[in-house]
Short mmCIF file of C-alpha atoms and ligand atoms in Angstrom, two decimals:
data_model
loop_
_atom_site.label_atom_id
_atom_site.label_comp_id
_atom_site.label_asym_id
_atom_site.label_seq_id
_atom_site.Cartn_x
_atom_site.Cartn_y
_atom_site.Cartn_z
CA MET A 13 25.32 19.34 1.42
CA LYS A 14 27.64 16.75 -0.07
CA THR A 15 26.84 14.71 -3.23
CA ARG A 16 25.82 11.12 -2.83
CA ASN A 17 27.49 9.06 -5.61
CA VAL A 18 26.55 5.84 -7.32
CA GLU A 19 28.12 2.59 -6.04
CA LEU A 20 26.75 0.16 -8.55
CA VAL A 21 24.29 -0.05 -11.50
CA ALA A 22 23.07 -3.61 -11.20
CA SER A 23 21.63 -5.44 -14.21
CA PRO A 24 18.90 -8.06 -13.61
CA ARG A 25 20.22 -11.52 -12.84
CA PRO A 26 18.44 -14.53 -14.30
CA ALA A 27 14.83 -14.69 -13.13
CA HIS A 28 13.40 -17.55 -11.02
CA PHE A 29 9.87 -18.42 -10.14
CA VAL A 30 8.33 -17.88 -6.73
CA GLY A 31 5.48 -20.41 -6.70
CA ASP A 32 4.18 -20.65 -10.25
CA GLY A 33 3.00 -17.04 -10.65
CA PHE A 34 5.85 -14.67 -9.83
CA ARG A 35 8.90 -14.59 -12.11
CA VAL A 36 11.39 -12.50 -10.16
CA HIS A 37 14.92 -11.09 -10.32
CA ASN A 38 16.60 -10.85 -6.93
CA PHE A 39 18.19 -7.39 -6.46
CA ILE A 40 18.52 -7.65 -2.68
CA PRO A 41 20.55 -9.70 -1.98
CA TYR A 42 22.64 -9.41 -5.16
CA GLY A 43 25.62 -11.70 -4.60
CA TYR A 44 28.63 -10.31 -2.84
CA ARG A 45 28.03 -6.87 -4.38
CA LEU A 46 24.92 -6.23 -2.34
CA GLU A 47 24.40 -8.55 0.59
CA MET A 48 21.29 -8.58 2.71
CA GLU A 49 22.89 -6.22 5.30
CA ARG A 50 23.98 -3.65 2.70
CA MET A 51 20.51 -2.17 2.10
CA ASN A 52 19.28 -2.71 5.70
CA PRO A 53 16.42 -2.17 6.63
CA PHE A 54 15.50 -3.40 3.12
CA ILE A 55 16.57 -7.03 3.33
CA LEU A 56 14.99 -8.42 0.17
CA LEU A 57 13.92 -6.99 -3.16
CA ASP A 58 12.23 -9.31 -5.61
CA TYR A 59 11.45 -7.65 -8.93
CA ASN A 60 8.92 -9.29 -11.19
CA SER A 61 9.87 -7.58 -14.48
CA LYS A 62 7.16 -7.49 -17.16
CA PHE A 63 6.12 -10.90 -18.37
CA PHE A 64 3.04 -12.24 -20.10
CA VAL A 65 0.72 -14.41 -18.06
CA LYS A 66 -1.45 -16.75 -20.22
CA PRO A 67 -5.15 -16.72 -19.43
CA SER A 68 -6.01 -19.35 -16.81
CA ASP A 69 -9.10 -20.36 -14.81
CA ARG A 70 -6.74 -21.43 -12.04
CA PRO A 71 -4.88 -18.35 -10.74
CA LYS A 72 -1.13 -18.81 -10.42
CA GLY A 73 0.85 -17.71 -7.40
CA VAL A 74 2.23 -18.94 -4.09
CA GLY A 75 0.26 -21.18 -1.74
CA VAL A 76 0.10 -20.96 2.05
CA HIS A 77 3.42 -19.90 3.60
CA PRO A 78 4.59 -18.16 6.79
CA HIS A 79 6.41 -14.90 7.46
CA LYS A 80 7.79 -13.68 10.76
CA GLY A 81 9.98 -10.85 12.00
CA PHE A 82 9.65 -8.24 9.19
CA GLU A 83 7.26 -6.53 6.83
CA THR A 84 6.43 -7.29 3.19
CA VAL A 85 5.67 -4.43 0.85
CA THR A 86 4.00 -5.36 -2.43
CA ILE A 87 3.79 -2.78 -5.16
CA ALA A 88 1.75 -3.67 -8.27
CA TYR A 89 2.67 -2.00 -11.59
CA LYS A 90 0.85 -4.27 -14.01
CA GLY A 91 -1.75 -6.97 -13.18
CA LYS A 92 -3.50 -7.71 -9.86
CA VAL A 93 -2.60 -9.80 -6.84
CA GLU A 94 -5.12 -11.33 -4.46
CA HIS A 95 -4.09 -12.34 -0.90
CA HIS A 96 -5.59 -14.12 2.10
CA ASP A 97 -4.12 -14.70 5.58
CA SER A 98 -4.57 -16.69 8.73
CA HIS A 99 -6.10 -13.69 10.57
CA GLY A 100 -9.07 -13.59 8.23
CA GLY A 101 -7.60 -10.71 6.24
CA GLY A 102 -7.50 -10.56 2.49
CA GLY A 103 -7.80 -8.20 -0.49
CA VAL A 104 -6.69 -7.28 -3.96
CA ILE A 105 -3.62 -5.20 -4.83
CA GLY A 106 -4.37 -3.49 -8.10
CA GLU A 107 -2.22 -1.49 -10.52
CA GLY A 108 -0.45 1.36 -8.71
CA ASP A 109 -1.60 0.09 -5.26
CA VAL A 110 0.71 -0.83 -2.40
CA GLN A 111 0.18 -3.38 0.34
CA TRP A 112 2.26 -2.96 3.45
CA MET A 113 1.99 -6.13 5.56
CA THR A 114 3.52 -6.36 9.03
CA ALA A 115 4.22 -10.06 9.58
CA GLY A 116 5.47 -9.21 13.07
CA ASN A 117 5.10 -12.18 15.39
CA GLY A 118 3.99 -14.48 12.63
CA VAL A 119 1.39 -14.88 9.89
CA LEU A 120 0.39 -17.40 7.23
CA HIS A 121 -0.74 -16.11 3.91
CA LYS A 122 -1.07 -16.92 0.22
CA GLU A 123 -0.62 -14.71 -2.81
CA PHE A 124 -2.14 -15.34 -6.26
CA HIS A 125 -3.00 -13.52 -9.44
CA GLU A 126 -6.51 -12.07 -8.93
CA LYS A 127 -9.16 -14.49 -10.18
CA GLU A 128 -10.82 -12.33 -12.90
CA TRP A 129 -7.51 -10.84 -14.04
CA SER A 130 -6.14 -14.40 -14.30
CA LYS A 131 -8.97 -15.45 -16.65
CA LYS A 132 -8.02 -12.69 -19.09
CA GLY A 133 -4.23 -12.91 -18.55
CA GLY A 134 -1.93 -10.07 -19.48
CA ILE A 135 1.32 -8.35 -18.65
CA PHE A 136 2.34 -8.72 -15.00
CA GLN A 137 4.85 -6.51 -13.23
CA MET A 138 5.43 -5.99 -9.53
CA VAL A 139 7.89 -5.49 -6.70
CA GLN A 140 8.04 -7.16 -3.30
CA LEU A 141 10.29 -5.65 -0.69
CA TRP A 142 11.00 -7.08 2.78
CA VAL A 143 11.61 -4.42 5.43
CA ASN A 144 13.23 -5.61 8.61
CA LEU A 145 11.83 -4.90 12.09
CA SER A 146 13.80 -4.28 15.30
CA ALA A 147 13.72 -6.97 17.99
CA LYS A 148 11.06 -5.02 19.82
CA ASN A 149 8.81 -4.76 16.75
CA LYS A 150 9.20 -8.38 15.71
CA LYS A 151 6.69 -8.93 18.53
CA GLN A 152 3.99 -6.80 16.85
CA ASN A 153 0.74 -8.47 15.94
CA PRO A 154 0.30 -8.91 12.15
CA LYS A 155 -1.52 -6.15 10.26
CA TYR A 156 -2.07 -4.71 6.82
CA GLN A 157 -1.98 -1.30 5.36
CA SER A 158 -3.81 -1.45 2.13
CA ILE A 159 -2.87 1.71 0.25
CA VAL A 160 -4.84 2.24 -2.95
CA ASN A 161 -3.21 4.38 -5.60
CA GLN A 162 -5.67 7.29 -5.29
CA ALA A 163 -4.81 7.57 -1.54
CA ILE A 164 -1.09 8.03 -2.12
CA PRO A 165 -0.01 11.68 -1.60
CA ARG A 166 1.67 13.20 -4.64
CA TYR A 167 4.26 15.89 -5.27
CA TYR A 168 3.75 17.40 -8.71
CA LEU A 169 6.70 18.59 -10.83
CA ASP A 170 6.45 21.91 -12.63
CA ASN A 171 5.46 22.14 -16.30
CA ASP A 172 3.39 18.96 -16.19
CA LYS A 173 6.58 16.87 -15.99
CA GLY A 174 5.05 14.21 -13.74
CA LYS A 175 4.79 13.35 -10.11
CA VAL A 176 6.29 11.65 -7.12
CA GLU A 177 3.94 9.33 -5.28
CA VAL A 178 5.01 9.33 -1.66
CA ILE A 179 4.34 5.87 -0.29
CA ALA A 180 6.24 6.33 2.92
CA GLY A 181 8.39 9.09 4.49
CA GLU A 182 8.46 12.50 2.90
CA TYR A 183 9.38 14.23 -0.36
CA LYS A 184 9.58 18.05 -0.40
CA SER A 185 7.08 18.33 2.47
CA VAL A 186 4.60 15.84 0.98
CA LYS A 187 4.16 13.13 3.58
CA GLY A 188 3.50 9.48 2.66
CA THR A 189 0.57 7.37 4.02
CA ALA A 190 2.35 4.23 5.20
CA LEU A 191 3.08 3.99 8.90
CA THR A 192 6.56 2.54 9.37
CA PHE A 193 8.36 1.25 12.47
CA SER A 194 11.71 2.82 11.47
CA PRO A 195 12.51 5.87 9.29
CA ILE A 196 11.90 4.98 5.64
CA HIS A 197 11.31 6.95 2.44
CA MET A 198 9.68 5.16 -0.43
CA TYR A 199 8.47 6.81 -3.64
CA ASN A 200 7.12 5.88 -7.05
CA VAL A 201 8.57 8.53 -9.34
CA LYS A 202 6.42 8.72 -12.46
CA VAL A 203 7.83 11.37 -14.81
CA LYS A 204 8.12 12.41 -18.43
CA LYS A 205 11.24 12.59 -20.58
CA GLY A 206 13.55 15.38 -19.53
CA ALA A 207 12.21 15.66 -15.98
CA GLU A 208 14.85 16.48 -13.35
CA LEU A 209 14.55 15.65 -9.68
CA ASP A 210 16.71 16.13 -6.67
CA PHE A 211 16.77 13.88 -3.63
CA SER A 212 18.32 14.25 -0.21
CA PHE A 213 18.52 11.60 2.47
CA PRO A 214 20.69 11.43 5.62
CA VAL A 215 24.12 10.09 4.67
CA HIS A 216 23.76 6.84 6.69
CA TYR A 217 20.40 5.95 5.13
CA ASN A 218 20.81 3.04 2.67
CA THR A 219 19.44 4.14 -0.70
CA ALA A 220 18.64 2.62 -4.06
CA LEU A 221 16.61 3.28 -7.23
CA LEU A 222 14.90 0.61 -9.30
CA VAL A 223 14.15 1.62 -12.89
CA ILE A 224 10.70 0.14 -13.66
CA GLU A 225 10.15 1.90 -16.99
CA GLY A 226 12.31 4.14 -19.17
CA SER A 227 15.82 5.15 -18.17
CA ILE A 228 17.62 7.64 -15.99
CA THR A 229 20.94 9.44 -15.62
CA VAL A 230 22.07 9.96 -11.99
CA ASN A 231 24.29 12.98 -11.09
CA GLY A 232 24.65 13.73 -14.77
CA GLN A 233 26.93 10.77 -15.41
CA GLU A 234 25.67 7.33 -14.45
CA HIS A 235 23.17 5.84 -16.86
CA ALA A 236 20.64 3.18 -15.73
CA PRO A 237 18.26 1.53 -18.20
CA THR A 238 14.96 -0.26 -17.56
CA ASN A 239 15.04 -3.13 -15.06
CA HIS A 240 18.29 -1.95 -13.49
CA LEU A 241 18.92 -1.13 -9.83
CA VAL A 242 21.09 1.85 -8.88
CA LEU A 243 22.74 1.36 -5.48
CA MET A 244 23.83 4.65 -3.95
CA LEU A 245 26.90 5.10 -1.77
CA ASN A 246 26.75 6.42 1.76
CA ASP A 247 29.21 9.23 0.93
CA GLY A 248 26.81 12.19 0.93
CA GLU A 249 23.17 13.21 1.06
CA ASP A 250 22.17 14.79 -2.24
CA PHE A 251 21.82 13.37 -5.75
CA LYS A 252 20.06 14.22 -8.96
CA VAL A 253 18.05 12.06 -11.33
CA LYS A 254 17.18 12.93 -14.93
CA ALA A 255 14.64 11.00 -16.91
CA ASP A 256 16.08 10.18 -20.38
CA GLU A 257 12.62 9.07 -21.54
CA ASP A 258 9.19 8.66 -19.94
CA THR A 259 10.17 6.88 -16.73
CA ILE A 260 8.96 5.12 -13.59
CA VAL A 261 11.48 4.68 -10.75
CA LEU A 262 10.98 3.14 -7.32
CA ALA A 263 13.17 5.10 -4.86
CA ILE A 264 13.89 3.62 -1.42
CA SER A 265 15.91 4.99 1.45
CA GLY A 266 15.97 3.97 5.06
CA GLU A 267 17.84 4.15 8.33
CA PRO A 268 19.63 0.85 9.06
CA ILE A 269 18.46 -1.13 12.06
CA GLN A 270 21.58 -1.73 14.19
CA GLU A 271 20.90 -5.35 15.14
CA PRO A 272 22.11 -8.72 13.89
CA ILE A 273 20.10 -10.22 11.00
CA VAL A 274 19.61 -13.97 10.98
CA ALA A 275 17.40 -15.04 8.11
CA TYR A 276 16.13 -18.45 7.23
CA GLY A 277 13.57 -18.72 4.39
CA PRO A 278 10.50 -16.70 5.45
CA PHE A 279 11.76 -15.98 9.02
CA VAL A 280 14.03 -13.00 9.82
CA MET A 281 15.14 -12.81 13.45
CA ASN A 282 18.17 -11.67 15.52
CA THR A 283 19.62 -15.08 16.59
CA ARG A 284 19.73 -18.70 15.43
CA GLU A 285 17.81 -19.74 18.50
CA GLU A 286 14.94 -17.42 17.56
CA ILE A 287 14.93 -18.90 14.05
CA GLY A 288 14.64 -22.43 15.59
CA GLN A 289 11.75 -21.24 17.78
CA ALA A 290 10.01 -19.50 14.83
CA TYR A 291 10.23 -22.68 12.73
CA GLN A 292 8.94 -24.80 15.62
CA ASP A 293 6.04 -22.39 16.24
CA PHE A 294 5.19 -22.69 12.55
CA THR A 295 5.19 -26.49 12.56
CA LEU A 296 3.08 -26.45 15.77
CA GLY A 297 0.45 -24.33 13.94
CA LYS A 298 0.93 -21.25 16.12
CA TYR A 299 0.60 -18.80 13.24
CA GLY A 300 -3.09 -19.78 12.83
CA VAL A 301 -4.84 -21.71 10.16
CA LEU A 302 -5.30 -20.99 6.42
CA ALA A 303 -6.93 -23.34 3.93
CA ASP A 304 -5.17 -23.92 0.57
MN1 MN B 403 4.53 -14.03 1.14
#
C-alpha cells in the first residue's frame, strides 16, 4: 500500500469562548487551509485546550440552543460536562467518556460544566466534533449514544506501550462501540514515549490527528507538538506515528459524504431553502421545549 503523507501541521489559532464555559480553538474549519468541506464528513472541530476553571456555584457553559442536520461528538479529557435536551434526555460526560448525539431532524440542548465539578473547579479539556449526515439521515429522530470510558473497546500495544481506544470504526480488528451513519474511524490513542503505531485508511477517507498530550512524529519526519492538528493528504493509505513522549492523540478518518454542505450557525443542510426552513421551524418551537 502507498504511504499517506502530511499536508499540514496546524498550530492552534487564538481561542474564543463558546458560551462562558468552553474556550476553544477552531481546527475545522481552519481558514483557507482547511475549509469545512476538506475534512468532510467532519465539518467542525472545536478543541478546548487545557484551561483552569475557577470554582463556581453557577456552572458555566452554553444555554439552550438548537442543532439540526448533523451529529455532535463530545469527548471529555479533563473535567465534566452536563447536558439536557428537549426530548427529556440528559447526562454527564466524564473524563475519557464520549457522547455521540444525533441532532438529526432537530433538537434543543444546553451544555454546562457539571454542577459538583464546577464547585471545585479545575483543569478542563475537551473536543467537540460535528459529523455531517446525508440528506436521508438529516431526517433521523434525535438520539444519544452515551459511551462511558470503560465501555470503549481497546487495542493494546505490545510491551505495555499503551492502548488505542476505538470509539468508532475499527483498529486492527478491534471494533468501536459508536453506531455511525457513514463509515468513520475514531480513536483515542493513549501511549507511552517511544510507542510506534501504524494506521491504514482508504485513500479517499479524510484523515487528521489532534495531539491532546505529548508530541508525535508522523512518517519519521513531520513533528507535531501538543495542541496541534496534523492534516493528512489523500495520496495514500498507510502512515506511521511515533510518540516522542507520553502522548494522547485523537485520530479521525471518514468517508466524505458527496452532497452539498450549506451551514448556518447550528444548522447544516444541503440547500439554502432547507436552512431557511430549519430556522423557521426553530423560531416556531418545533424542536420542542427546554427550560433555561
Ligand atoms: Mn450544542
